[in-house]
C-alpha cells in the first residue's frame, strides 16, 4: 500500500516537474578540462582499435587476376563482341595464379565485375519475388518486364536479373591435381530458406531468341541453384564481387594454381571488366584497410587536438575561466540553432 | 436597411427572418469531407504532397511503394480532420443544448413552454429570475413596478457587475395580463455586432396607447446569453434571433495569426522547391543522356529502341519523386504538436498564477508562442495594465481650497471633515455631485449595509468617498434618488442622464430637487471638457493649478461642475434631446450635439484626485524587458501629465539629465508639423548618444500626424525606443500598432479593457490582463495573464524557449530531409542516373518517422540556458529577435545550409562505400552488405 502511494506521489511530482519544465537535467558545460579529457579518451580508444583492424586486414591474402582481355585470342581482340557472341568458337582459357603468401583454408573464390550496373532501375526492378517463391502458381509477372514470357508461356525465373545470369566457370588445378571447390552454402541462408521456392523448378528459361547469360538445370529447384541466388542479390555499386565457391585446402607460398575457365559472359559490349579473386578471410571479413585507417586517423587527430588544447589551456588558463567568457561561449553555441 | 418587428404577429415574420436556431458549426455531415479537404488543400505544402502521392501511383516512375507517401499523408489529413470534426461536434452539442432549452413564449395569446429554437422574431418571451436570455429582446414588462430589471452581461463583455435595464416609457404600466395581447411595431436597424448600441423606435397599436413613437436604446434591451438577476420576471419581444443576434454577429473566427517562423518555413519550403526543380531538371537531362549513350550498350538492361512518347519525361519524373523527400512531410505535424505543448506549459506554469484572484495564465492561441521570443515593440495600456485599476479617492480641491495635501488622504483631512460637519455650502454641493452624478446602483443588503454596483472604477471611488464624508447615496427607486447627509434625507428626481462617451469626455445628469423643485445640471469630466465651459467671470486658475499639481503626482483628476437650469430652458432642451435620442442615424453624434447645448456656463465646483496604484513588479519588468531590447510604447486614454508621471514611476522613461522628453503638440496642422519636425531633428541628433529619448504625443496631434505626416511619424517611430501617447482612442491605438507592424516589427499589445481589444487583435501578439475591467480584453487576446509582471516570464522564458525549440525543430526537419535526399542524389550518379532508390520504402518511412521525427520531439524539453540565467541577462533575447533578420533573405541562409548538407551526405556516402565496397565480396558469409532491393 505504502509503496503504491509513494510511487503514485513520485509519478505526480514527476508530472508536476514536467509541467513546470523543471525535470532534472544535466547540461554538460564544455570546460577545457572536459574537452581535453574527451579528446584524449577518443584518441586512446580509436588508435588501438584502428591498429587491430588494420592488422586483421593485412592478414588477409588476396590474389586478383583480370582475365577478360587476356582470354580473348589475339586475332579476335579487335572485335571482342563478335568473338564472345560467336557460339562456334570454344571459350576455354587457362590462367596461372601464383600464391605469394601462405593462404589458409577456406579460400574464397570471387568473380568481380566492373562497370556493370546491377543497380540500374530497369534491371533492379525486373524480378518477381513472389514467383521465385511460388513458381508458376503466381501468375502476375508484370514486374518482370521485359523478360516475362516466351511463346505465351511464363518464364521461371522471370526478369532481367535472372536472364542475365553470370555464366563463366572456373576450375582450379594445383600441381596437376584438381583443387576441390565447394560450391554449396555460398548464398544467404535466409534466401535459400525463405526467398527461393523449394518446389520451384526453372521453366521455359533462356528459350527465347535473345539469350542473355547462363542457363539453369531444370531438374534442380531454385532454392538449390545457389549461383542464381547469389546473382539475384543485386549489388548497389557498379563494381562488385560475388562469391563463386570455396577452396577448402591451404595454399602454400609459391604454389601455382592453374585456372581453367570458360569465358562465356559478355562484358565487352559495354566495356566491363572481369576479374577472378582468391582471398582468405579474417575475423573482420575480407581485405579492407579503410576501417583501420579511418580509426587511426580519428584517433590521431583527437590526440593532436587534445595536446593542442592542453597547451592552449596551460598558456591562457586564468583568462579562459572568467564567467563572462563562459557565458559568451554559451551564447555563441546557442546562436547556431537559429534559423 | 431596417427591420420592422410586429409584436405578437405569428405569421408575417416567419419567412422574413430566421428562427432562433443557433448554429456555430462550420460543417454539416454532408459537406464535412469536401469542405475540410478543400481547406486543407488550400495550403501549398499539402497540394505539393498530394501531387507527389498521385505521381507515385504510376508504377513506371515510382521509386518506392506509394504507401510510403500515402500513409503519412492520410495520417496527417486524418489527424487535422478529426481535430476539426471533434471541435465541430462539440460546438454542435452545445448548440443543441442551447436550442432545445425550454422557454416560455406567448403563442395565440397563451403562454407556452417551447424549445428555444422555435422562437421567432416578434414573439413575446417570458423570463424568470436567473434565466439565460435566449435571443435579443426588447423589454416590455418586468416584475418591478418602475419597469426596471437587472442583467448580468458577463458572457457578452465579461463585466460581472449588474446592469440596469428599463422598459420603454410606452410600455410603462401595462397590466400583467394585457402583456399577452400587446400589439405593436418595433422599427430597428438590421442586425449588427455593436453591443453598446440599439437605435430603434417602438410604436404600440391601439388600444394600448395613442400612436406615439417611443425611442429605444440599448438600455431597453436584454441581449442573448445575459442572465436575469434580482428581478422576479421580465418579458420582452424577440427582435434578433438565432445567428442574427448581437452576440451571434460578433462571433466569427478572427484571421489566424501567422508567426514570423511560419512565414520563414513557408519561404524556405518555396526555396527548396525551386532547388528541387533545378536538381530534377539537371538529373533528368543527365539521365536521358546517359540512357542514350551508355544504357543502350548494356545488353542486360534491354532498353527498347523506340519508347513511348512520354519516354523523355520518365526519368525527370522519377527524380522528382526521389527528391520529394527534400521537403519534410513531418514538419507540420511535429510543429503543431510541440506548439500545443508550449501553450500547455504556459497554462501549467505555477509561477504565472495570480494568487490574489487564483487566475492562471492561459494561452488561447496555441500557434504563436515562438513569436513571443521575437517581440520588439510592446504597446501597453496604462490603467489596469500598469496600474492596479483600484481607484482610491486621495485629494480634492473645492472652490480653491486644497484638501488632503498634507496627509495625502483627503478623507482624513480634518479641515475637510470640519467643513462637512459645518455643512459648508460649497462642500455640500461638491459632495452631492460626487454622490449622484453617476450611473451607480446602490444595493442594500439584508443587514442594511449599502454596496455599490458601478460600471466605472472612478465612479465607484467617488461614491464611496462621498459616503465616507457622510453624503450617502442610499437608495434609488425608479427616478428618485435618496441621499442621506448629516442625518437628513434629500431626494432628487433624475430627469435625464447625459452619458459618458470618450469623445465628450464628460457625463452629466439633470436632476430636480424634490424639496424646492429646482432643476440642476450636474457634470463631471476631464478638465479640458469642463474648465473651458465655465461661466464667464469664474476664476478657473486655481482649478487648472490643482489639476496640474495632481497630475504631477500621477493622480487621475476629474472636474466637477453644476449649473442651475430654468424650467423653460430645460423643457425646450428636453424636446430636442428626446428627438435626438430617437433618431436612427448617427444617434450618438446627434445626442452629443444636443448635450453640448446644455453643458456650458458651468459653475466649476472643484477637482477630485483619484489614485491608481502601480501593480507590483511593474518597474522591474519594464526595466528587464527594455534590457532585452524591447521597446515600450504607452498608449493611454489618460491625461498627458498623469501618463508622464506614471511613466516616470515605472521606469518607462528616465528623469531629466539621463532622459529627455520631447513633446509633439499643436492644434493645427502647421503647429503639429513644426513640432514633429523639431522632435525628429532632436531625435536624429541624439540617436547616437546613450540617452533615453522619448516622445509624447496626444490624441489630437496624433490624429493629424497620422493623417498628414505619416512618413515623418513613421521615421520617428523607428528612431524612438519609447513613446507615450495619451488621450488616444481605441482606434488610434490600433492604428499605431498597424504602423509599427508595417515597419516590419514584431509587436505585442497588452491591455485589460474593452478599449484595448482592437489593438490586441491588431498586434502580432495580443496579451490581455484579466483584470477588474472585465474579461473582454483577455478574451480577445492570444494570451491572458493575471498581472503585468508575468509578461517578463512569458517573453523571456516561454517565448525564448519556444522560439529556440521551434527553430531547432524546423531546421532539423529540413536538415534530415536534405541529408537523406542528397544520399539519393549521389547514389543516382553511380546507378546509371536511372532513378533507383537506395532505400526501400520501409526504411525510408522508418527514417522519417521513427529515427528522426519522434526522438527529436524530446527537444521540446530542451533548455539551452536556465531560467535564472535568462532572467538575469535578458540581453540574450537579442539573438531571438535578430534570428529572423539573418534569414529574411532565404537564399543567403539557404545555400550555406544546402552546401553543408551536401558535403555531409558526401561524407556519409563516402564512409559507407569505402567500408562496404571491398567487403561486398564476403557478403554471403560473414557480413551484411549494402544491397539493393526494390519495393
PDB file of C-alpha atoms in Angstrom, chain B residues 423-522:
ATOM      1  CA  UNK B 423     -22.324  71.969   6.119  1.00  0.00           C
ATOM      2  CA  UNK B 424     -20.337  74.477   4.152  1.00  0.00           C
ATOM      3  CA  UNK B 425     -22.490  75.024   1.034  1.00  0.00           C
ATOM      4  CA  UNK B 426     -19.614  74.654  -1.470  1.00  0.00           C
ATOM      5  CA  UNK B 427     -18.561  71.394   0.067  1.00  0.00           C
ATOM      6  CA  UNK B 428     -22.109  70.079   0.230  1.00  0.00           C
ATOM      7  CA  UNK B 429     -22.695  70.891  -3.409  1.00  0.00           C
ATOM      8  CA  UNK B 430     -19.380  69.237  -4.299  1.00  0.00           C
ATOM      9  CA  UNK B 431     -20.267  66.095  -2.372  1.00  0.00           C
ATOM     10  CA  UNK B 432     -23.709  65.974  -3.966  1.00  0.00           C
ATOM     11  CA  UNK B 433     -22.163  65.894  -7.396  1.00  0.00           C
ATOM     12  CA  UNK B 434     -19.751  63.200  -6.223  1.00  0.00           C
ATOM     13  CA  UNK B 435     -22.634  61.128  -4.917  1.00  0.00           C
ATOM     14  CA  UNK B 436     -25.231  61.376  -7.646  1.00  0.00           C
ATOM     15  CA  UNK B 437     -23.596  62.416 -10.879  1.00  0.00           C
ATOM     16  CA  UNK B 438     -23.097  58.832 -11.985  1.00  0.00           C
ATOM     17  CA  UNK B 439     -24.786  55.649 -13.088  1.00  0.00           C
ATOM     18  CA  UNK B 440     -24.086  53.715  -9.911  1.00  0.00           C
ATOM     19  CA  UNK B 441     -26.719  51.386  -8.491  1.00  0.00           C
ATOM     20  CA  UNK B 442     -26.840  51.166  -4.682  1.00  0.00           C
ATOM     21  CA  UNK B 443     -27.739  47.740  -3.413  1.00  0.00           C
ATOM     22  CA  UNK B 444     -28.914  47.316   0.120  1.00  0.00           C
ATOM     23  CA  UNK B 445     -28.020  44.040   1.728  1.00  0.00           C
ATOM     24  CA  UNK B 446     -30.194  42.453   4.416  1.00  0.00           C
ATOM     25  CA  UNK B 447     -28.013  43.853   7.165  1.00  0.00           C
ATOM     26  CA  UNK B 448     -28.622  47.343   5.920  1.00  0.00           C
ATOM     27  CA  UNK B 449     -25.134  47.950   4.570  1.00  0.00           C
ATOM     28  CA  UNK B 450     -25.070  49.622   1.206  1.00  0.00           C
ATOM     29  CA  UNK B 451     -22.827  48.389  -1.578  1.00  0.00           C
ATOM     30  CA  UNK B 452     -22.489  49.982  -4.962  1.00  0.00           C
ATOM     31  CA  UNK B 453     -22.554  48.419  -8.381  1.00  0.00           C
ATOM     32  CA  UNK B 454     -20.612  50.715 -10.645  1.00  0.00           C
ATOM     33  CA  UNK B 455     -19.511  50.340 -14.234  1.00  0.00           C
ATOM     34  CA  UNK B 456     -16.526  52.572 -13.835  1.00  0.00           C
ATOM     35  CA  UNK B 457     -13.922  52.354 -11.130  1.00  0.00           C
ATOM     36  CA  UNK B 458     -13.757  56.160 -10.874  1.00  0.00           C
ATOM     37  CA  UNK B 459     -17.436  56.475 -10.095  1.00  0.00           C
ATOM     38  CA  UNK B 460     -17.156  53.735  -7.540  1.00  0.00           C
ATOM     39  CA  UNK B 461     -14.312  55.579  -5.812  1.00  0.00           C
ATOM     40  CA  UNK B 462     -16.200  58.871  -5.814  1.00  0.00           C
ATOM     41  CA  UNK B 463     -19.445  57.443  -4.460  1.00  0.00           C
ATOM     42  CA  UNK B 464     -17.633  55.543  -1.754  1.00  0.00           C
ATOM     43  CA  UNK B 465     -15.613  58.603  -0.793  1.00  0.00           C
ATOM     44  CA  UNK B 466     -18.776  60.708  -0.626  1.00  0.00           C
ATOM     45  CA  UNK B 467     -20.373  58.099   1.599  1.00  0.00           C
ATOM     46  CA  UNK B 468     -17.394  58.257   3.936  1.00  0.00           C
ATOM     47  CA  UNK B 469     -17.814  62.013   4.061  1.00  0.00           C
ATOM     48  CA  UNK B 470     -21.378  61.429   5.263  1.00  0.00           C
ATOM     49  CA  UNK B 471     -23.014  62.070   1.931  1.00  0.00           C
ATOM     50  CA  UNK B 472     -24.503  58.622   1.499  1.00  0.00           C
ATOM     51  CA  UNK B 473     -26.216  57.702  -1.723  1.00  0.00           C
ATOM     52  CA  UNK B 474     -28.739  55.473  -0.055  1.00  0.00           C
ATOM     53  CA  UNK B 475     -31.383  54.367  -2.438  1.00  0.00           C
ATOM     54  CA  UNK B 476     -32.619  54.575  -5.962  1.00  0.00           C
ATOM     55  CA  UNK B 477     -36.193  53.788  -6.791  1.00  0.00           C
ATOM     56  CA  UNK B 478     -37.035  54.456 -10.402  1.00  0.00           C
ATOM     57  CA  UNK B 479     -36.086  58.062 -10.992  1.00  0.00           C
ATOM     58  CA  UNK B 480     -35.965  59.090  -7.372  1.00  0.00           C
ATOM     59  CA  UNK B 481     -32.567  59.183  -5.683  1.00  0.00           C
ATOM     60  CA  UNK B 482     -32.280  59.306  -1.956  1.00  0.00           C
ATOM     61  CA  UNK B 483     -29.302  60.857  -0.262  1.00  0.00           C
ATOM     62  CA  UNK B 484     -28.599  60.981   3.426  1.00  0.00           C
ATOM     63  CA  UNK B 485     -26.448  63.811   4.644  1.00  0.00           C
ATOM     64  CA  UNK B 486     -25.739  64.541   8.297  1.00  0.00           C
ATOM     65  CA  UNK B 487     -28.951  62.840   9.347  1.00  0.00           C
ATOM     66  CA  UNK B 488     -31.270  64.465   6.838  1.00  0.00           C
ATOM     67  CA  UNK B 489     -32.650  62.787   3.753  1.00  0.00           C
ATOM     68  CA  UNK B 490     -32.582  64.627   0.470  1.00  0.00           C
ATOM     69  CA  UNK B 491     -34.475  63.371  -2.576  1.00  0.00           C
ATOM     70  CA  UNK B 492     -33.745  64.119  -6.174  1.00  0.00           C
ATOM     71  CA  UNK B 493     -35.619  63.163  -9.266  1.00  0.00           C
ATOM     72  CA  UNK B 494     -33.399  62.228 -12.171  1.00  0.00           C
ATOM     73  CA  UNK B 495     -34.717  63.856 -15.302  1.00  0.00           C
ATOM     74  CA  UNK B 496     -32.060  62.934 -17.818  1.00  0.00           C
ATOM     75  CA  UNK B 497     -28.729  61.197 -17.895  1.00  0.00           C
ATOM     76  CA  UNK B 498     -26.248  62.526 -20.451  1.00  0.00           C
ATOM     77  CA  UNK B 499     -23.992  59.542 -20.681  1.00  0.00           C
ATOM     78  CA  UNK B 500     -20.248  59.465 -20.830  1.00  0.00           C
ATOM     79  CA  UNK B 501     -18.655  58.963 -24.199  1.00  0.00           C
ATOM     80  CA  UNK B 502     -14.964  59.039 -24.934  1.00  0.00           C
ATOM     81  CA  UNK B 503     -15.489  61.877 -27.380  1.00  0.00           C
ATOM     82  CA  UNK B 504     -17.360  64.135 -24.980  1.00  0.00           C
ATOM     83  CA  UNK B 505     -15.139  63.141 -22.067  1.00  0.00           C
ATOM     84  CA  UNK B 506     -17.776  64.149 -19.544  1.00  0.00           C
ATOM     85  CA  UNK B 507     -21.089  62.974 -18.239  1.00  0.00           C
ATOM     86  CA  UNK B 508     -23.959  64.892 -16.716  1.00  0.00           C
ATOM     87  CA  UNK B 509     -27.232  64.315 -15.005  1.00  0.00           C
ATOM     88  CA  UNK B 510     -30.191  66.650 -14.892  1.00  0.00           C
ATOM     89  CA  UNK B 511     -31.935  66.337 -11.521  1.00  0.00           C
ATOM     90  CA  UNK B 512     -34.824  68.048  -9.864  1.00  0.00           C
ATOM     91  CA  UNK B 513     -34.503  68.793  -6.207  1.00  0.00           C
ATOM     92  CA  UNK B 514     -37.661  67.355  -4.703  1.00  0.00           C
ATOM     93  CA  UNK B 515     -37.585  69.874  -1.830  1.00  0.00           C
ATOM     94  CA  UNK B 516     -37.535  73.129  -3.736  1.00  0.00           C
ATOM     95  CA  UNK B 517     -38.258  71.976  -7.266  1.00  0.00           C
ATOM     96  CA  UNK B 518     -35.061  73.451  -8.717  1.00  0.00           C
ATOM     97  CA  UNK B 519     -33.674  71.788 -11.783  1.00  0.00           C
ATOM     98  CA  UNK B 520     -29.902  71.379 -11.716  1.00  0.00           C
ATOM     99  CA  UNK B 521     -27.374  70.091 -14.207  1.00  0.00           C
ATOM    100  CA  UNK B 522     -24.558  68.209 -12.516  1.00  0.00           C
TER     101      UNK B 522
END
